[in-house]
mmCIF file of C-alpha atoms in Angstrom:
data_model
loop_
_atom_site.group_PDB
_atom_site.id
_atom_site.type_symbol
_atom_site.label_atom_id
_atom_site.label_comp_id
_atom_site.label_asym_id
_atom_site.label_seq_id
_atom_site.Cartn_x
_atom_site.Cartn_y
_atom_site.Cartn_z
ATOM 1 C CA MET M 1 -91.838 -106.189 -70.422
ATOM 2 C CA THR M 2 -90.854 -105.998 -74.066
ATOM 3 C CA ALA M 3 -92.977 -109.030 -74.929
ATOM 4 C CA THR M 4 -95.935 -107.496 -73.110
ATOM 5 C CA PHE M 5 -95.490 -104.225 -75.004
ATOM 6 C CA LEU M 6 -95.383 -105.933 -78.395
ATOM 7 C CA ARG M 7 -98.373 -108.243 -77.713
ATOM 8 C CA LYS M 8 -101.501 -107.164 -79.609
ATOM 9 C CA SER M 9 -104.789 -106.933 -77.811
ATOM 10 C CA PRO M 10 -107.427 -109.494 -78.848
ATOM 11 C CA GLY M 11 -109.651 -108.511 -81.763
ATOM 12 C CA THR M 12 -107.359 -105.771 -83.105
ATOM 13 C CA ARG M 13 -105.586 -105.738 -86.462
ATOM 14 C CA PRO M 14 -102.232 -104.084 -87.128
ATOM 15 C CA ARG M 15 -102.664 -100.628 -88.620
ATOM 16 C CA ARG M 16 -101.468 -100.149 -92.161
ATOM 17 C CA PRO M 17 -99.882 -96.966 -93.543
ATOM 18 C CA PRO M 18 -102.431 -94.445 -94.864
ATOM 19 C CA TRP M 19 -101.313 -94.936 -98.486
ATOM 20 C CA GLU M 20 -102.155 -98.663 -98.269
ATOM 21 C CA GLU M 21 -105.731 -98.072 -97.132
ATOM 22 C CA PRO M 22 -108.446 -98.350 -99.810
ATOM 23 C CA PRO M 23 -109.583 -94.908 -100.981
ATOM 24 C CA SER M 24 -112.893 -93.588 -99.768
ATOM 25 C CA PRO M 25 -115.675 -92.682 -102.227
ATOM 26 C CA LEU M 26 -114.785 -89.025 -101.720
ATOM 27 C CA GLY M 27 -111.147 -89.742 -102.525
ATOM 28 C CA GLN M 28 -112.075 -91.692 -105.637
ATOM 29 C CA GLY M 29 -114.281 -88.850 -106.814
ATOM 30 C CA ALA M 30 -111.530 -86.295 -106.203
ATOM 31 C CA LYS M 31 -109.078 -88.449 -108.187
ATOM 32 C CA ALA M 32 -111.522 -88.739 -111.069
ATOM 33 C CA VAL M 33 -112.068 -84.972 -111.151
ATOM 34 C CA LEU M 34 -108.330 -84.244 -110.955
ATOM 35 C CA LEU M 35 -107.459 -86.717 -113.714
ATOM 36 C CA SER M 36 -110.251 -85.356 -115.898
ATOM 37 C CA LEU M 37 -108.922 -81.817 -115.474
ATOM 38 C CA LEU M 38 -105.389 -82.962 -116.325
ATOM 39 C CA VAL M 39 -106.567 -84.758 -119.456
ATOM 40 C CA LEU M 40 -108.654 -81.731 -120.465
ATOM 41 C CA SER M 41 -105.686 -79.400 -119.957
ATOM 42 C CA VAL M 42 -103.699 -81.524 -122.442
ATOM 43 C CA LEU M 43 -106.414 -82.183 -125.018
ATOM 44 C CA PHE M 44 -107.951 -78.708 -125.117
ATOM 45 C CA PRO M 45 -104.890 -76.929 -126.613
ATOM 46 C CA LEU M 46 -104.507 -79.728 -129.176
ATOM 47 C CA TRP M 47 -108.165 -79.376 -130.091
ATOM 48 C CA VAL M 48 -107.840 -75.604 -130.515
ATOM 49 C CA ILE M 49 -104.750 -76.029 -132.705
ATOM 50 C CA LEU M 50 -106.440 -78.611 -134.932
ATOM 51 C CA VAL M 51 -109.714 -76.680 -135.278
ATOM 52 C CA THR M 52 -107.907 -73.407 -136.024
ATOM 53 C CA SER M 53 -105.801 -75.054 -138.734
ATOM 54 C CA LEU M 54 -108.994 -76.262 -140.440
ATOM 55 C CA SER M 55 -110.928 -72.978 -140.133
ATOM 56 C CA SER M 56 -111.651 -70.396 -142.802
ATOM 57 C CA ARG M 57 -110.701 -66.744 -142.659
ATOM 58 C CA GLU M 58 -114.237 -65.750 -141.678
ATOM 59 C CA THR M 59 -114.363 -68.247 -138.803
ATOM 60 C CA ILE M 60 -111.007 -67.104 -137.432
ATOM 61 C CA ALA M 61 -111.986 -63.444 -137.744
ATOM 62 C CA ARG M 62 -115.289 -64.123 -135.957
ATOM 63 C CA ALA M 63 -113.449 -65.951 -133.150
ATOM 64 C CA GLY M 64 -110.867 -63.194 -132.855
ATOM 65 C CA GLY M 65 -107.893 -65.554 -133.363
ATOM 66 C CA LEU M 66 -107.942 -69.113 -132.086
ATOM 67 C CA VAL M 67 -111.074 -71.145 -132.815
ATOM 68 C CA VAL M 68 -112.708 -73.426 -130.258
ATOM 69 C CA VAL M 69 -115.998 -74.329 -131.969
ATOM 70 C CA PRO M 70 -115.533 -75.494 -135.581
ATOM 71 C CA ARG M 71 -117.702 -73.982 -138.307
ATOM 72 C CA GLY M 72 -116.927 -76.010 -141.390
ATOM 73 C CA ILE M 73 -113.645 -77.411 -142.678
ATOM 74 C CA ASP M 74 -111.157 -75.428 -144.759
ATOM 75 C CA THR M 75 -107.953 -77.225 -145.809
ATOM 76 C CA SER M 76 -106.447 -74.268 -147.665
ATOM 77 C CA ALA M 77 -103.739 -73.830 -145.013
ATOM 78 C CA TYR M 78 -102.466 -77.396 -145.524
ATOM 79 C CA GLU M 79 -102.681 -77.043 -149.304
ATOM 80 C CA THR M 80 -100.639 -73.854 -149.174
ATOM 81 C CA ILE M 81 -97.804 -75.143 -147.010
ATOM 82 C CA PHE M 82 -97.528 -78.398 -148.988
ATOM 83 C CA ALA M 83 -97.606 -76.541 -152.304
ATOM 84 C CA GLY M 84 -94.644 -74.418 -151.238
ATOM 85 C CA GLY M 85 -92.384 -77.464 -150.761
ATOM 86 C CA ALA M 86 -90.605 -76.264 -147.620
ATOM 87 C CA VAL M 87 -92.700 -78.325 -145.220
ATOM 88 C CA THR M 88 -92.588 -81.481 -147.343
ATOM 89 C CA ARG M 89 -88.812 -81.281 -147.569
ATOM 90 C CA ALA M 90 -88.503 -80.515 -143.852
ATOM 91 C CA LEU M 91 -90.692 -83.495 -142.952
ATOM 92 C CA TRP M 92 -88.445 -85.733 -145.060
ATOM 93 C CA ILE M 93 -85.296 -84.351 -143.391
ATOM 94 C CA SER M 94 -86.777 -84.808 -139.900
ATOM 95 C CA THR M 95 -87.934 -88.347 -140.706
ATOM 96 C CA LEU M 96 -84.484 -89.247 -142.029
ATOM 97 C CA VAL M 97 -82.762 -87.764 -138.982
ATOM 98 C CA THR M 98 -85.168 -89.507 -136.596
ATOM 99 C CA VAL M 99 -84.918 -92.960 -138.182
ATOM 100 C CA ILE M 100 -81.140 -92.983 -138.670
ATOM 101 C CA GLY M 101 -80.427 -91.212 -135.388
ATOM 102 C CA THR M 102 -82.655 -93.480 -133.301
ATOM 103 C CA ALA M 103 -81.178 -96.633 -134.847
ATOM 104 C CA LEU M 104 -77.625 -95.384 -134.318
ATOM 105 C CA ALA M 105 -78.275 -94.131 -130.791
ATOM 106 C CA LEU M 106 -79.957 -97.375 -129.721
ATOM 107 C CA THR M 107 -77.106 -99.438 -131.154
ATOM 108 C CA VAL M 108 -74.418 -97.408 -129.395
ATOM 109 C CA THR M 109 -76.378 -97.253 -126.136
ATOM 110 C CA VAL M 110 -77.100 -100.993 -126.011
ATOM 111 C CA LEU M 111 -73.523 -101.985 -126.830
ATOM 112 C CA ALA M 112 -72.036 -99.544 -124.329
ATOM 113 C CA ALA M 113 -74.547 -100.453 -121.612
ATOM 114 C CA TYR M 114 -73.955 -104.176 -122.026
ATOM 115 C CA GLY M 115 -70.196 -103.778 -121.864
ATOM 116 C CA LEU M 116 -70.396 -101.541 -118.805
ATOM 117 C CA SER M 117 -72.789 -103.947 -117.068
ATOM 118 C CA ARG M 118 -70.239 -106.788 -117.151
ATOM 119 C CA PRO M 119 -67.874 -106.380 -114.160
ATOM 120 C CA ARG M 120 -65.147 -108.386 -115.887
ATOM 121 C CA SER M 121 -65.028 -106.138 -118.950
ATOM 122 C CA LEU M 122 -61.677 -104.514 -119.665
ATOM 123 C CA GLY M 123 -61.468 -101.059 -118.087
ATOM 124 C CA TYR M 124 -65.198 -100.827 -117.466
ATOM 125 C CA ARG M 125 -64.716 -98.680 -114.329
ATOM 126 C CA TRP M 126 -62.746 -96.019 -116.203
ATOM 127 C CA LEU M 127 -65.144 -96.117 -119.139
ATOM 128 C CA LEU M 128 -68.137 -95.797 -116.797
ATOM 129 C CA ALA M 129 -66.557 -92.771 -115.120
ATOM 130 C CA TYR M 130 -65.909 -91.275 -118.565
ATOM 131 C CA PHE M 131 -69.539 -91.715 -119.613
ATOM 132 C CA LEU M 132 -70.844 -90.328 -116.317
ATOM 133 C CA LEU M 133 -68.627 -87.246 -116.470
ATOM 134 C CA PRO M 134 -71.220 -85.174 -118.424
ATOM 135 C CA PHE M 135 -73.553 -85.545 -115.423
ATOM 136 C CA LEU M 136 -71.102 -83.373 -113.480
ATOM 137 C CA ILE M 137 -69.565 -81.218 -116.219
ATOM 138 C CA TYR M 138 -71.788 -80.345 -119.169
ATOM 139 C CA PRO M 139 -69.802 -80.004 -122.415
ATOM 140 C CA PRO M 140 -69.461 -76.328 -123.421
ATOM 141 C CA LEU M 141 -71.132 -75.081 -126.570
ATOM 142 C CA VAL M 142 -68.081 -73.581 -128.276
ATOM 143 C CA PRO M 143 -66.003 -76.826 -128.341
ATOM 144 C CA LYS M 144 -69.042 -78.693 -129.658
ATOM 145 C CA TYR M 145 -69.438 -76.176 -132.472
ATOM 146 C CA LEU M 146 -65.732 -76.297 -133.312
ATOM 147 C CA VAL M 147 -65.708 -80.103 -133.393
ATOM 148 C CA VAL M 148 -68.771 -80.326 -135.657
ATOM 149 C CA THR M 149 -67.506 -77.685 -138.071
ATOM 150 C CA GLY M 150 -63.952 -79.060 -137.954
ATOM 151 C CA LEU M 151 -65.200 -82.485 -139.034
ATOM 152 C CA GLY M 152 -67.001 -80.929 -142.004
ATOM 153 C CA LEU M 153 -70.468 -81.863 -140.733
ATOM 154 C CA LYS M 154 -71.974 -78.385 -140.995
ATOM 155 C CA ASP M 155 -75.047 -78.183 -143.251
ATOM 156 C CA THR M 156 -75.429 -81.973 -143.263
ATOM 157 C CA ILE M 157 -77.872 -84.237 -141.454
ATOM 158 C CA TRP M 158 -74.935 -85.787 -139.578
ATOM 159 C CA ALA M 159 -74.603 -82.562 -137.623
ATOM 160 C CA LEU M 160 -78.056 -83.331 -136.213
ATOM 161 C CA ILE M 161 -77.435 -87.080 -135.712
ATOM 162 C CA LEU M 162 -73.954 -87.566 -134.283
ATOM 163 C CA PRO M 163 -73.717 -85.001 -131.417
ATOM 164 C CA PRO M 164 -76.734 -86.393 -129.478
ATOM 165 C CA ALA M 165 -76.053 -90.003 -130.522
ATOM 166 C CA ILE M 166 -75.803 -91.198 -126.925
ATOM 167 C CA SER M 167 -77.600 -90.021 -123.801
ATOM 168 C CA VAL M 168 -75.942 -90.693 -120.461
ATOM 169 C CA PHE M 169 -79.324 -90.995 -118.754
ATOM 170 C CA ASN M 170 -80.537 -93.615 -121.234
ATOM 171 C CA LEU M 171 -77.209 -95.420 -120.928
ATOM 172 C CA VAL M 172 -77.564 -95.634 -117.150
ATOM 173 C CA VAL M 173 -81.153 -96.905 -117.444
ATOM 174 C CA VAL M 174 -80.258 -99.657 -119.926
ATOM 175 C CA ARG M 175 -77.136 -100.598 -117.946
ATOM 176 C CA GLY M 176 -79.220 -100.920 -114.773
ATOM 177 C CA PHE M 177 -81.591 -103.296 -116.532
ATOM 178 C CA PHE M 178 -78.749 -105.419 -117.895
ATOM 179 C CA GLN M 179 -77.285 -105.663 -114.406
ATOM 180 C CA GLY M 180 -80.614 -107.024 -113.152
ATOM 181 C CA ILE M 181 -80.548 -109.970 -115.554
ATOM 182 C CA PRO M 182 -79.501 -113.142 -113.664
ATOM 183 C CA SER M 183 -75.849 -113.894 -114.279
ATOM 184 C CA GLU M 184 -76.715 -117.596 -114.597
ATOM 185 C CA LEU M 185 -78.279 -116.906 -118.007
ATOM 186 C CA VAL M 186 -75.116 -115.296 -119.326
ATOM 187 C CA ASP M 187 -72.884 -117.940 -117.768
ATOM 188 C CA SER M 188 -74.933 -120.771 -119.270
ATOM 189 C CA ALA M 189 -74.648 -119.173 -122.711
ATOM 190 C CA ARG M 190 -70.890 -118.925 -122.349
ATOM 191 C CA ILE M 191 -70.675 -122.568 -121.280
ATOM 192 C CA ASP M 192 -72.570 -123.483 -124.448
ATOM 193 C CA GLY M 193 -69.974 -121.589 -126.469
ATOM 194 C CA ALA M 194 -71.978 -118.468 -127.327
ATOM 195 C CA SER M 195 -70.017 -115.301 -128.017
ATOM 196 C CA ASP M 196 -70.744 -112.041 -126.241
ATOM 197 C CA PHE M 197 -72.525 -110.677 -129.313
ATOM 198 C CA ARG M 198 -74.719 -113.756 -129.629
ATOM 199 C CA THR M 199 -75.488 -113.666 -125.910
ATOM 200 C CA LEU M 200 -76.532 -110.047 -126.232
ATOM 201 C CA THR M 201 -78.718 -110.499 -129.312
ATOM 202 C CA GLN M 202 -80.370 -113.838 -128.484
ATOM 203 C CA ILE M 203 -80.654 -113.792 -124.677
ATOM 204 C CA VAL M 204 -80.345 -110.278 -123.279
ATOM 205 C CA LEU M 205 -82.174 -108.183 -125.874
ATOM 206 C CA PRO M 206 -85.369 -110.338 -125.938
ATOM 207 C CA LEU M 207 -85.623 -109.750 -122.186
ATOM 208 C CA ALA M 208 -85.027 -106.013 -122.615
ATOM 209 C CA ARG M 209 -87.771 -105.211 -125.124
ATOM 210 C CA ALA M 210 -89.609 -102.905 -122.718
ATOM 211 C CA VAL M 211 -86.628 -100.776 -121.785
ATOM 212 C CA ILE M 212 -85.389 -100.681 -125.394
ATOM 213 C CA ALA M 213 -88.821 -99.494 -126.573
ATOM 214 C CA VAL M 214 -88.930 -96.708 -123.996
ATOM 215 C CA VAL M 215 -85.354 -95.571 -124.618
ATOM 216 C CA GLY M 216 -86.026 -95.699 -128.353
ATOM 217 C CA LEU M 217 -89.067 -93.470 -127.845
ATOM 218 C CA PHE M 218 -86.943 -91.000 -125.873
ATOM 219 C CA TYR M 219 -84.355 -90.902 -128.646
ATOM 220 C CA ALA M 220 -86.968 -90.596 -131.388
ATOM 221 C CA VAL M 221 -88.698 -87.663 -129.677
ATOM 222 C CA SER M 222 -85.339 -85.991 -129.093
ATOM 223 C CA TYR M 223 -84.307 -86.326 -132.741
ATOM 224 C CA TRP M 224 -87.708 -85.283 -134.049
ATOM 225 C CA ASN M 225 -87.690 -82.165 -131.870
ATOM 226 C CA VAL M 226 -84.117 -81.179 -132.756
ATOM 227 C CA TRP M 227 -84.069 -77.418 -133.092
ATOM 228 C CA PHE M 228 -81.099 -75.884 -131.339
ATOM 229 C CA ASP M 229 -78.544 -77.996 -133.213
ATOM 230 C CA ALA M 230 -80.302 -77.083 -136.465
ATOM 231 C CA LEU M 231 -80.059 -73.426 -135.499
ATOM 232 C CA LEU M 232 -76.313 -73.804 -134.893
ATOM 233 C CA PHE M 233 -75.211 -76.096 -137.691
ATOM 234 C CA ILE M 234 -77.757 -75.749 -140.530
ATOM 235 C CA ASP M 235 -77.716 -72.588 -142.647
ATOM 236 C CA ARG M 236 -79.214 -73.967 -145.870
ATOM 237 C CA ASN M 237 -82.979 -73.644 -146.184
ATOM 238 C CA ASP M 238 -83.250 -76.950 -148.039
ATOM 239 C CA MET M 239 -81.672 -78.774 -145.050
ATOM 240 C CA TYR M 240 -84.010 -77.368 -142.394
ATOM 241 C CA PRO M 241 -85.801 -79.958 -140.225
ATOM 242 C CA ILE M 242 -89.466 -79.486 -139.447
ATOM 243 C CA GLN M 243 -88.814 -77.726 -136.127
ATOM 244 C CA ARG M 244 -86.675 -75.103 -137.856
ATOM 245 C CA VAL M 245 -89.384 -74.523 -140.442
ATOM 246 C CA LEU M 246 -91.953 -74.296 -137.657
ATOM 247 C CA GLN M 247 -89.887 -71.506 -136.110
ATOM 248 C CA SER M 248 -89.974 -69.633 -139.430
ATOM 249 C CA TYR M 249 -93.744 -69.978 -139.599
ATOM 250 C CA LEU M 250 -94.328 -68.880 -136.022
ATOM 251 C CA LEU M 251 -91.982 -65.890 -136.242
ATOM 252 C CA ALA M 252 -92.781 -64.683 -139.743
ATOM 253 C CA GLY M 253 -96.270 -66.121 -140.222
ATOM 254 C CA GLN M 254 -95.213 -67.460 -143.596
ATOM 255 C CA ALA M 255 -92.447 -69.910 -144.394
ATOM 256 C CA PRO M 256 -90.147 -69.716 -147.409
ATOM 257 C CA ASN M 257 -91.486 -70.833 -150.793
ATOM 258 C CA THR M 258 -95.168 -70.368 -149.905
ATOM 259 C CA SER M 259 -95.728 -67.100 -151.741
ATOM 260 C CA GLY M 260 -95.758 -68.812 -155.134
ATOM 261 C CA ALA M 261 -98.465 -71.194 -153.998
ATOM 262 C CA ALA M 262 -100.995 -68.429 -153.665
ATOM 263 C CA VAL M 263 -100.594 -66.755 -157.044
ATOM 264 C CA GLY M 264 -104.052 -65.893 -158.275
ATOM 265 C CA ALA M 265 -105.618 -67.091 -155.023
ATOM 266 C CA THR M 266 -106.227 -65.689 -151.581
ATOM 267 C CA MET M 267 -103.680 -66.686 -148.959
ATOM 268 C CA PRO M 268 -105.120 -68.512 -145.935
ATOM 269 C CA PRO M 269 -105.066 -66.641 -142.643
ATOM 270 C CA THR M 270 -101.760 -66.557 -140.805
ATOM 271 C CA GLU M 271 -103.195 -68.281 -137.732
ATOM 272 C CA ALA M 272 -104.390 -71.240 -139.808
ATOM 273 C CA ILE M 273 -100.965 -71.619 -141.454
ATOM 274 C CA LYS M 274 -99.168 -71.552 -138.104
ATOM 275 C CA MET M 275 -101.500 -74.080 -136.518
ATOM 276 C CA ALA M 276 -101.320 -76.360 -139.565
ATOM 277 C CA VAL M 277 -97.535 -76.562 -139.249
ATOM 278 C CA VAL M 278 -97.879 -77.273 -135.518
ATOM 279 C CA VAL M 279 -100.253 -80.142 -136.315
ATOM 280 C CA LEU M 280 -97.817 -81.614 -138.830
ATOM 281 C CA THR M 281 -95.021 -81.302 -136.280
ATOM 282 C CA VAL M 282 -96.893 -83.021 -133.445
ATOM 283 C CA ALA M 283 -98.851 -85.640 -135.409
ATOM 284 C CA PRO M 284 -96.017 -88.159 -136.094
ATOM 285 C CA ILE M 285 -95.054 -88.503 -132.418
ATOM 286 C CA VAL M 286 -98.710 -88.739 -131.384
ATOM 287 C CA ALA M 287 -99.216 -91.475 -133.984
ATOM 288 C CA VAL M 288 -96.202 -93.505 -132.824
ATOM 289 C CA TYR M 289 -96.814 -93.271 -129.076
ATOM 290 C CA PRO M 290 -99.785 -95.719 -128.889
ATOM 291 C CA PHE M 291 -97.564 -98.512 -130.230
ATOM 292 C CA ILE M 292 -94.971 -97.879 -127.478
ATOM 293 C CA GLN M 293 -97.413 -97.110 -124.648
ATOM 294 C CA ARG M 294 -97.821 -100.728 -123.526
ATOM 295 C CA HIS M 295 -94.080 -100.901 -122.826
ATOM 296 C CA PHE M 296 -93.822 -97.408 -121.377
ATOM 297 C CA VAL M 297 -94.901 -97.984 -117.769
ATOM 298 C CA LYS M 298 -92.863 -101.167 -117.419
ATOM 299 C CA GLY M 299 -89.809 -99.612 -118.998
ATOM 300 C CA VAL M 300 -89.899 -96.450 -116.902
ATOM 301 C CA LEU M 301 -90.185 -98.433 -113.649
ATOM 302 C CA ILE M 302 -87.291 -100.735 -114.488
ATOM 303 C CA GLY M 303 -84.708 -100.444 -111.763
ATOM 304 C CA ALA M 304 -87.137 -98.897 -109.299
ATOM 305 C CA ILE M 305 -88.611 -102.225 -108.113
ATOM 306 C CA LYS M 306 -86.586 -105.328 -107.329
ATOM 307 C CA GLY M 307 -87.870 -108.866 -107.028
#
């Protein structure tokens, strides 16, 4: 009876799940419309920000604030904020924090992930539990502040680099990839006399370029967008990162050290100054992303698909 029940009738094909069926023309059209709306919802605000930053006072007044249709190009907002010196210095501080912080965070993450991915490592179970503890108990703010100030890191770039130097999520992702590397590769390197460091640098890391690129992008964006730590630990204006200066622009409409730039000249409109700083804040990450994009999809899906 069971065999009769399972036997397929002649001329019929087994039914596939709905998500495996090819989309209909209507479905393809709906996807195209939805994706176009999503792309437009992302690009339209960026367009408005860029056009407003390059608009004159008359154009902004005619538009009533934010400008959608450009009417000429006016770079006075960029000239003003660069002449003041605050933005230039903040961009340098943010670049320094991002480069040093990303390099340090990647180094610590890769070394810790590789050690925790080797079952025969000394005390790896206890160390793994220690690293995973912040997933359950988030470190309080007051002890973090006391530790940073107690170490004398306040008003230095190290206060922005060291506290977020390792992300548990990124550590778990990299560790999962290292665990997926065939153990025969590592064992063959050990038989040939390679040390653990040489095995990591010459065998494991070349295979992990995708995940390292994605994790590096995550760290770089996190360091570039550092704001709360700067609010806590940085009191000197000359040590502000770009996000802290952006806050000053958005709240006050004019950042420190810009008043002297407009002596004898008319100050650009406040909206143009604000949008110009936003452009300078977003532009570096937008410029770097295309170089990482080809690794992004592969790196994000690592660990989700086996085989």
